[in-house]
Amino acid sequence: MKRQRGVQVIGWVLVVALIAGLQPLNNSVEYDRIVLGMKTPTPLTRMVDFDPTAITGVIMGAALGGFQGIAASMMWMKMEELWDSGHGTWLACLNVMRTVTLLDPHWLEPWKILGWHLAYNLYVETKDPALQAEYLRKGLDALKEGVSWNPNTYELYFELAWTYFDKVRDYEEATKWFAAAIQFPHPEFIERMIAHSYERMPDLDRALDWYDYCLKRNPNDRTARGAITTIRLRYLPAWRLMEEGKYDEAIKRIDQYLEVEPNSLIALHVKAHIYEEAGKDREAFDTWRLAARLSAMDHQARRKTNALAAKLGIQLTPQEQAPSYLLQQEGQRLQVPAHGR
Amino acid sequence: MHAIIRVAAATFHEAWRKRFLNVILIFAVLIIAFSWSLAYLQPGAELKLLIDIGLGTIRFFGMLIAIFLGVRLISDEIDKRTIHTILTKPVTRAQFLLGKFFGSLATVFCNLALMGIAFYVVFLIKAPGFLSSMSSSEATGPGFSTDFIYANIAKAIFLTFVEMTVVTALAVMASTLFSWIMAATFSFFIYFVGQMADFFKTLASPARGTGFTGQIVFNTIYGILPHFEVFDMREAILKGTYVGWDVLSKHLGLGLIYATVIMLISFLAFMNREV
Amino acid sequence: MGLRDLSIAVEEGTIFGLAGPNGSGKTTTLKLLLGLIYPTAGEGTVFGLPLGNPEYKRRIGFLPEGPYFYDHLNAVELLRFYGGLFGMAGKALNDRAEELLHMVGMWDRREIRVRDYSRGMLQRIGLAQALVNDPDLVFLDEPTAGLDPPAQIEMRALMQSLRAQGKTVFLCSHLLKEMEPLCDSVAILAQGIVRRMGSVGDLLAGESGRFQLQATGCQNISLQNLRDRALDLKVQGEELVLLFADQRSALAAAGEIAEGGGSIIELGAQTRSLEDVFIEAVAAGGTD
C-alpha cells in the first residue's frame, strides 16, 4: 500500500512536471504557426466581448471542429436565400453574415459583404442620423476586424479604404488604408486611388507624385495622364502661389477657375485650404460651407465646417451639423489593428 | 510486452466488429467520395470547399470514432467483468491499459488511413480542375502549385493522426474514470474546449482588463488544455503556406507528450481502481 | 464487504473451500488474493509473493462466477488469447488448447462463438482458460452454479483430478453439501470474519459423542424422565427425537422406552453436516 501511494505521488509530480515542461513547446508551436502563417491569431477585438452572437459563433465553431468551413459555406448559401427574399430580412442577413465571419474568419467574401451591407445598405435604410452613424461605424469596424484576421492580403484593406474614400470621405484615413493594401500583391488601380484621395484632400504634391508613379509604371494609363493635366492646369498654379506665401494671388488664381466651374468641389477644397494656410479662418469656413451645401455627400467639407464653426463660435443650422461619426478627432481614429500578441 | 500486444490485438479485433464504427467509417468515406459534387455550390471557391469537406470529415469522424471507441474500452471491461480473467493473468494494469490504448489507436489509425486515402484520391482527380478555375487573386500565394498543395494535404492528414492520438488517449482516460456516457460527454467537452484554447489566452489578456486572479485561472486552463486546434492545417493549405517537417515534428512531439500525460493520468486513476 | 483479521493458510495439493453466506466477504477475499483489489491494511502472500504481484499470477488460474469473455471469439481463439497473455504461442499453445477443449468437452463445439454459449458452455470454457497455463493453484468461484446435475458431477470430478495431479484448488462456494465430500479443509466466513477453519473431519467432529434416539409409541412413558436425561427432546407427531450427551444415558433411555411399551426406530451417534457447523458458526457470529 505504501508502495502504491509512492507511485501515486511520483506519478502526479510527473504529470505536473510534464505539463509545465510542455509549455515552451506549446508556445513554440503557437509561435511557428503565426510566424509561418499557418494560422492567424485571434484578434483582440469585439469578438471576445460577450456579444451573444459572437459567443454562439465561437461555441458553434468549436463544436463543429473541422466542419467550421463547411458550416460557413452552408450558412452563406442560406444568407443569399434570405437576401433574395427581400428588404425585410436585411437585419437577419446581418446576423447570419456575422456568424459566418466568426465561423470562417479567413473567408474574405463575407467580410466584404458584411462591411458593405452595414455601411451602404443599412445606412440608406434609415433616416435617423444617429442610426446611420452607428451602421457606418459598425461597417468600418467589421472591415477592420476582417483585416486583423486577414492581414496578408490587399483585399480587405482595400474595402476599408474604399469605404473611407467613397462613403465617409475621410481622405486621410482612406490614403492610409490604400497604402496598407499595396503592401501586398494587388491590382494596379489602387495606386491611382491613393492619388485620387490626395487630390481631394487636397495635397496636390502627393497627388501628383502618385499619378506620376502610375504613369511611369504604365505609360498608357490614361486616367493618370488626364488627372495630371487637370491638376497642372486647374489647381497647381494657385497651389504653388500658396506655397510661396502669396495667398491673395493664389485665391485670385483659383477663383479664375471657379468662375468657369463654380461647382468644382476639388477647386473649392483647394481654395478653402489656401484660406486655412493663410490663417483666414472665417473665409475658409465660408468656402467649406459652400462646398458642403453644394454636395450633401461631401462629408469632408461638413467636417471642416463644423470644426471651424466651433472655433469661430458660429451657430450652424441643424442640417449643417455633421453626424457624430464625422466629427471624430484624430486621436479617436483606429489605427491599423495590431494583430498578434 | 507480449501482454500489451495480445491485449492490443484483441482490442483491435473486437473494434472492427462494432457495427456503429463501421457505419461511421462508411458514411465518412461516402461524404468524402461525393465532396466534389458539393463543391459546385460555391462557385469560385470549389477548392476551398473540397478541402473543407475532405479534411473536415476526416477530423470530425476520426474524432467520433476515437471517442466512441475509447470511452467504452475500460468501463465495458469492468462492467462486463471480462477484465477479471485478464488481470488475473500475468498482466499488470499498466500493460492492460497500454494494450487497450494501442489497440484502439491502431483501429483509429486504420480508419483515418482509409478516409485519408479516399480524400487523396478525390483530390488528385478533382483538384487540378478547381485550381485552374480559381480567381487570380485567391491563387496568389506561392503554394498553389499542384505538387505543393498535394504535399500540404498529406501533412494535414499526418497532423490529424497526431491529433487523434491525443483524442484516443483522452477517451481512454475518461473511460477509466467514468461510465461510458459520462466519459463521452467529458471527452467531447474537453475536445471542444481544447479547440478554443486560444480563447482562454485571449480572456487572460490584461489588455482586456482581466484581473490578476482571472489571469491565473485562464492561463492555467490554457496551459493544461490540449490545444487541439494546432493540429488544424486547413488555413495553411488555403493560403498556400509551406509547412516544413521541422515544424510538423514539433507538433508530433506536442501530441506525443500530451498523449503520455493523459495516459499517465489514466494509469494513476486506474491503478487503485476496484475492478 | 470489509474484511477483518482475515488469516487463511492453504496447504498445497488440497482442495480448500471458502464458504459463507452472500455478503460475507468471499468475493472480496478472492479479489484480494487475485490482486483485483488491494488491502487497505495488512498484507498477504501467494506463493510467498505479495498480493497483486504479477509473478505469482503465472502459477494461478481463475474461474470467475458466471464468467464473461470477449464474445466475438470462439473457443479456440479464446484459449489462444489467454494463452498469449502467458507468452505462450505457436504449436505449444495450439496443442494445449486442444487438450483443454477435449478435457472440458468442448472440442466438438470449438467453432461456436462465445456470444452463443449456454451457461454450461461458459463454465466449461471458463475452466479451460483457468487451466491454460497449467497452474499450481486454481481459484474457482461457484464453479457448479447454473450447471445441470450431470455437469455438476463432471465438474467435481475435474476438481478431484486436479488435486490428484498435485494442484491446489481454492473453491469458493455457498453450496456446503458440495464442499463436504470434496474439500480437504474449509474456512467459514461471515461478516468479514473467519468463524471456523480446519479440515472437514475436524470441523464435523468438533462436538462429536452425541447420540440421537428416535422412538415411537411412547404414550405411556413420562416425558419428564426422559427430558431430565436428554440434552434435547422434540415431539414430532407420533415420534420422539431425543439427543443425549453420551452413549450410556442414551441406552438407559432406550431401555426405559422399551419397558414402557414404546418402540425404538433408530439409535445412533449423531451425524453433523457442514451445514450445521455453518449455521452454528454464523449464529455464533451474530452474538459477537
Coordinates of C-alpha atoms in Angstrom, one line a residue, chain A residues 17-335:
Chain A
A17 CA 6.2 18.4 -14.5
L18 CA 5.3 17.2 -18.0
I19 CA 2.5 19.8 -18.3
A20 CA 4.9 22.5 -17.1
G21 CA 7.6 21.3 -19.5
L22 CA 5.1 21.2 -22.3
Q23 CA 4.5 25.0 -22.2
P24 CA 7.7 26.0 -24.0
L25 CA 6.9 23.6 -26.8
N26 CA 3.3 24.8 -26.8
N27 CA 4.5 28.4 -27.1
S28 CA 7.0 27.4 -29.8
V29 CA 4.3 25.7 -31.8
E30 CA 1.9 28.6 -31.5
Y31 CA 4.8 31.0 -32.5
D32 CA 5.7 28.9 -35.5
R33 CA 2.1 28.8 -36.6
I34 CA 1.7 32.5 -36.5
V35 CA 5.1 33.3 -38.0
L36 CA 4.8 30.8 -40.8
G37 CA 1.3 31.8 -41.5
M38 CA -0.3 28.5 -40.6
K39 CA -2.8 30.4 -38.6
T40 CA -3.8 33.9 -37.7
P41 CA -4.0 34.8 -34.1
T42 CA -7.4 35.6 -32.6
P43 CA -7.6 39.4 -32.7
L44 CA -8.4 41.2 -29.5
T45 CA -11.5 42.7 -30.9
R46 CA -15.2 42.7 -30.3
M47 CA -15.3 39.0 -30.9
V48 CA -14.3 38.2 -27.4
D49 CA -16.7 40.6 -25.9
F50 CA -19.8 38.9 -24.6
D51 CA -22.0 39.6 -27.5
P52 CA -24.4 36.7 -27.8
T53 CA -23.9 36.3 -31.5
A54 CA -20.2 36.2 -31.1
I55 CA -20.3 33.7 -28.2
T56 CA -22.7 31.5 -30.1
G57 CA -20.4 31.6 -33.1
V58 CA -17.4 30.7 -31.1
I59 CA -19.1 27.8 -29.4
M60 CA -20.6 26.6 -32.6
G61 CA -17.3 26.8 -34.2
A62 CA -15.7 24.8 -31.5
A63 CA -18.5 22.2 -31.6
L64 CA -18.1 21.8 -35.3
G65 CA -14.4 21.4 -35.1
G66 CA -13.1 20.6 -38.6
F67 CA -16.5 21.4 -40.1
Q68 CA -16.4 25.1 -39.5
G69 CA -15.6 25.9 -43.1
I70 CA -18.5 23.8 -44.4
A71 CA -20.9 25.2 -41.9
A72 CA -19.8 28.7 -43.0
S73 CA -20.4 27.8 -46.7
M74 CA -23.9 26.4 -45.9
M75 CA -24.8 29.4 -43.8
W76 CA -23.7 31.7 -46.6
M77 CA -26.0 30.0 -49.0
K78 CA -28.8 30.4 -46.5
M79 CA -27.9 34.1 -46.2
E80 CA -28.1 34.5 -50.0
E81 CA -31.5 32.9 -49.9
L82 CA -32.6 35.3 -47.2
W83 CA -31.2 38.2 -49.2
D84 CA -33.2 37.4 -52.3
S85 CA -36.4 37.2 -50.3
G86 CA -36.4 41.0 -49.8
H87 CA -35.5 44.0 -47.7
G88 CA -37.4 42.9 -44.6
T89 CA -34.8 40.3 -44.0
W90 CA -31.7 42.6 -44.1
L91 CA -31.2 42.6 -40.4
A92 CA -31.5 38.8 -40.3
C93 CA -28.9 38.7 -43.1
L94 CA -26.7 40.8 -41.0
N95 CA -26.6 38.2 -38.1
V96 CA -26.0 35.3 -40.4
M97 CA -23.2 37.2 -42.1
R98 CA -21.6 38.0 -38.8
T99 CA -21.8 34.3 -37.7
V100 CA -20.2 33.2 -41.0
T101 CA -17.3 35.6 -40.3
L102 CA -16.9 34.1 -36.9
L103 CA -17.0 30.5 -38.2
D104 CA -14.6 31.1 -41.0
P105 CA -12.8 34.4 -40.4
H106 CA -10.4 33.7 -43.3
W107 CA -13.0 33.7 -45.9
L108 CA -12.9 37.2 -47.3
E109 CA -16.2 37.4 -49.2
P110 CA -18.4 37.5 -46.0
W111 CA -16.3 40.3 -44.5
K112 CA -16.6 42.4 -47.7
I113 CA -20.3 41.9 -47.9
L114 CA -20.8 42.5 -44.2
G115 CA -18.9 45.8 -44.3
W116 CA -20.7 46.9 -47.5
H117 CA -24.1 45.8 -46.1
L118 CA -23.7 47.9 -43.0
A119 CA -22.1 51.0 -44.4
Y120 CA -24.2 51.2 -47.6
N121 CA -27.4 49.2 -47.5
L122 CA -28.4 49.6 -43.9
Y123 CA -27.1 53.2 -43.9
V124 CA -29.6 54.3 -46.5
E125 CA -32.4 52.2 -45.0
T126 CA -32.8 54.7 -42.1
K127 CA -33.2 58.4 -41.9
D128 CA -32.0 58.6 -38.3
P129 CA -28.5 60.2 -38.4
A130 CA -27.6 58.5 -35.1
L131 CA -28.5 55.1 -36.5
Q132 CA -26.7 55.9 -39.8
A133 CA -23.6 56.8 -37.8
E134 CA -23.9 53.5 -35.9
Y135 CA -24.2 51.4 -39.1
L136 CA -21.3 53.2 -40.7
R137 CA -19.1 52.7 -37.6
K138 CA -20.1 49.1 -37.5
G139 CA -19.3 48.6 -41.1
L140 CA -15.9 50.1 -40.6
D141 CA -15.3 48.0 -37.5
A142 CA -16.3 44.8 -39.3
L143 CA -13.8 45.5 -42.1
K144 CA -11.1 46.3 -39.5
E145 CA -11.8 43.1 -37.7
G146 CA -11.7 41.3 -41.1
V147 CA -8.3 43.0 -41.7
S148 CA -7.0 41.8 -38.4
W149 CA -7.8 38.2 -39.4
N150 CA -6.5 38.6 -42.9
P151 CA -3.6 41.0 -42.7
N152 CA -1.6 39.4 -45.5
T153 CA -3.8 40.2 -48.4
Y154 CA -4.8 43.5 -50.0
E155 CA -8.4 42.8 -50.3
L156 CA -9.9 43.9 -47.0
Y157 CA -7.5 46.9 -46.7
F158 CA -8.9 48.0 -50.0
E159 CA -12.5 47.5 -48.9
L160 CA -11.9 49.5 -45.8
A161 CA -10.0 52.3 -47.7
W162 CA -12.8 52.4 -50.3
T163 CA -15.5 52.8 -47.6
Y164 CA -13.5 55.7 -46.1
F165 CA -12.9 57.2 -49.6
D166 CA -16.4 56.8 -51.0
K167 CA -18.7 56.8 -48.0
V168 CA -17.0 58.7 -45.2
R169 CA -14.9 61.0 -47.5
D170 CA -12.2 60.9 -44.9
Y171 CA -9.3 61.0 -47.4
E172 CA -6.6 60.8 -44.7
E173 CA -7.9 57.5 -43.4
A174 CA -8.5 56.4 -47.0
T175 CA -4.9 57.0 -48.1
K176 CA -3.6 55.2 -45.0
W177 CA -5.6 52.0 -45.8
F178 CA -5.0 52.2 -49.5
A179 CA -1.3 52.4 -48.7
A180 CA -1.6 49.4 -46.5
A181 CA -3.3 47.5 -49.3
I182 CA -0.4 48.0 -51.7
Q183 CA 2.0 46.3 -49.4
F184 CA 0.6 43.0 -50.8
P185 CA 0.1 41.8 -54.3
H186 CA -2.7 43.9 -55.7
P187 CA -4.3 45.3 -58.8
E188 CA -2.9 48.4 -60.4
F189 CA -5.8 50.8 -59.8
I190 CA -5.1 51.1 -56.1
E191 CA -2.2 53.4 -56.6
R192 CA -4.5 55.7 -58.6
M193 CA -6.9 55.6 -55.7
I194 CA -4.2 56.9 -53.4
A195 CA -3.6 59.7 -55.9
H196 CA -7.4 60.5 -56.1
S197 CA -7.5 60.7 -52.3
Y198 CA -4.7 63.1 -52.1
E199 CA -6.2 65.2 -54.8
R200 CA -9.5 65.5 -52.9
M201 CA -7.8 66.1 -49.5
P202 CA -6.2 68.2 -51.1
D203 CA -2.5 67.5 -51.1
L204 CA -1.6 68.2 -54.7
D205 CA 2.1 67.5 -54.4
R206 CA 1.5 64.0 -53.2
A207 CA -1.4 63.5 -55.6
L208 CA 1.0 64.4 -58.5
D209 CA 3.7 62.1 -57.1
W210 CA 1.3 59.1 -57.1
Y211 CA -0.1 59.9 -60.6
D212 CA 3.4 60.2 -61.9
Y213 CA 4.2 56.8 -60.4
C214 CA 1.2 55.3 -62.1
L215 CA 2.2 56.8 -65.4
K216 CA 5.8 55.6 -65.2
R217 CA 4.6 52.2 -64.3
N218 CA 2.2 52.2 -67.2
P219 CA 2.6 54.9 -69.8
N220 CA -0.8 54.0 -71.2
D221 CA -2.5 54.9 -68.0
R222 CA -4.9 57.5 -69.4
T223 CA -6.6 58.3 -66.2
A224 CA -3.3 59.2 -64.6
R225 CA -2.3 61.3 -67.6
G226 CA -5.6 63.1 -67.6
A227 CA -5.5 63.7 -63.9
I228 CA -2.0 65.2 -64.1
T229 CA -3.0 67.5 -66.9
T230 CA -6.1 68.6 -65.0
I231 CA -4.2 69.3 -61.8
R232 CA -1.5 71.2 -63.5
L233 CA -3.9 73.4 -65.5
R234 CA -6.6 74.0 -62.9
Y235 CA -5.2 73.9 -59.4
L236 CA -1.4 73.8 -59.4
P237 CA -0.7 77.4 -60.2
A238 CA -2.8 78.6 -57.2
W239 CA -1.2 75.8 -55.1
R240 CA 2.3 77.0 -55.9
L241 CA 1.4 80.6 -55.1
M242 CA 0.1 79.5 -51.8
E243 CA 3.3 77.6 -51.1
E244 CA 5.3 80.8 -51.9
G245 CA 3.1 82.6 -49.3
K246 CA 1.3 84.7 -52.0
Y247 CA -2.1 83.9 -50.6
D248 CA -4.1 86.7 -52.2
E249 CA -2.7 85.9 -55.7
A250 CA -3.4 82.2 -55.1
I251 CA -7.1 82.9 -54.2
K252 CA -7.4 85.1 -57.3
R253 CA -5.9 82.3 -59.4
I254 CA -8.3 79.6 -58.1
D255 CA -11.2 82.0 -58.5
Q256 CA -10.5 82.2 -62.2
Y257 CA -11.2 78.6 -62.5
L258 CA -14.2 78.7 -60.2
E259 CA -15.7 81.3 -62.5
V260 CA -15.7 78.7 -65.2
E261 CA -16.7 75.7 -63.0
P262 CA -18.4 77.1 -59.8
N263 CA -19.4 73.7 -58.6
S264 CA -16.0 72.1 -58.7
L265 CA -15.6 70.6 -55.2
I266 CA -11.9 70.0 -55.6
A267 CA -11.4 73.6 -56.6
L268 CA -13.4 74.7 -53.5
H269 CA -11.4 72.4 -51.3
V270 CA -8.2 73.9 -52.7
K271 CA -9.5 77.4 -52.1
A272 CA -10.5 76.6 -48.6
H273 CA -7.2 75.0 -47.9
I274 CA -5.4 78.2 -49.1
Y275 CA -7.5 80.3 -46.7
E276 CA -6.6 77.9 -43.9
E277 CA -2.9 78.2 -44.8
A278 CA -3.3 82.0 -44.8
G279 CA -4.9 81.9 -41.4
K280 CA -8.2 83.3 -42.7
D281 CA -10.5 81.0 -40.7
R282 CA -13.7 82.9 -41.5
E283 CA -13.1 82.8 -45.2
A284 CA -12.0 79.1 -45.0
F285 CA -15.3 78.4 -43.1
D286 CA -17.4 80.1 -45.8
T287 CA -15.7 78.1 -48.5
W288 CA -16.1 74.8 -46.8
R289 CA -19.7 75.6 -46.1
L290 CA -20.3 76.4 -49.7
A291 CA -18.8 73.0 -50.7
A292 CA -20.9 71.3 -48.1
R293 CA -24.1 73.0 -49.4
L294 CA -23.2 72.0 -53.0
S295 CA -22.9 68.4 -52.1
A296 CA -24.7 66.7 -49.3
M297 CA -22.2 63.8 -49.6
D298 CA -19.1 66.0 -49.1
H299 CA -18.6 64.8 -45.6
Q300 CA -15.1 66.2 -45.6
A301 CA -16.4 69.7 -46.1
R302 CA -19.1 69.2 -43.5
R303 CA -16.5 68.1 -41.0
K304 CA -14.3 71.1 -41.7
T305 CA -17.3 73.4 -41.5
N306 CA -18.2 72.0 -38.1
A307 CA -14.7 72.2 -36.8
L308 CA -14.2 75.8 -37.9
A309 CA -17.7 76.8 -36.6
A310 CA -16.8 75.6 -33.2
K311 CA -13.5 77.5 -33.4
L312 CA -15.2 80.7 -34.5
G313 CA -18.3 80.4 -32.4
I314 CA -20.7 80.3 -35.3
Q315 CA -24.1 78.6 -34.9
L316 CA -24.8 76.1 -37.6
T317 CA -28.3 75.0 -38.8
P318 CA -29.2 71.5 -37.8
Q319 CA -28.8 70.3 -41.4
E320 CA -25.3 71.6 -41.4
Q321 CA -24.3 69.8 -38.2
A322 CA -22.3 66.8 -39.1
P323 CA -23.3 63.5 -37.5
S324 CA -21.1 62.5 -34.7
Y325 CA -19.2 59.9 -36.7
L326 CA -17.9 62.6 -38.9
L327 CA -16.6 64.6 -36.0
Q328 CA -14.2 62.0 -34.7
Q329 CA -10.9 63.5 -33.6
E330 CA -7.6 62.3 -34.9
G331 CA -6.8 60.5 -31.7
Q332 CA -10.0 58.6 -31.8
R333 CA -9.4 57.1 -35.1
L334 CA -8.5 53.4 -35.0
Q335 CA -5.1 52.7 -36.3

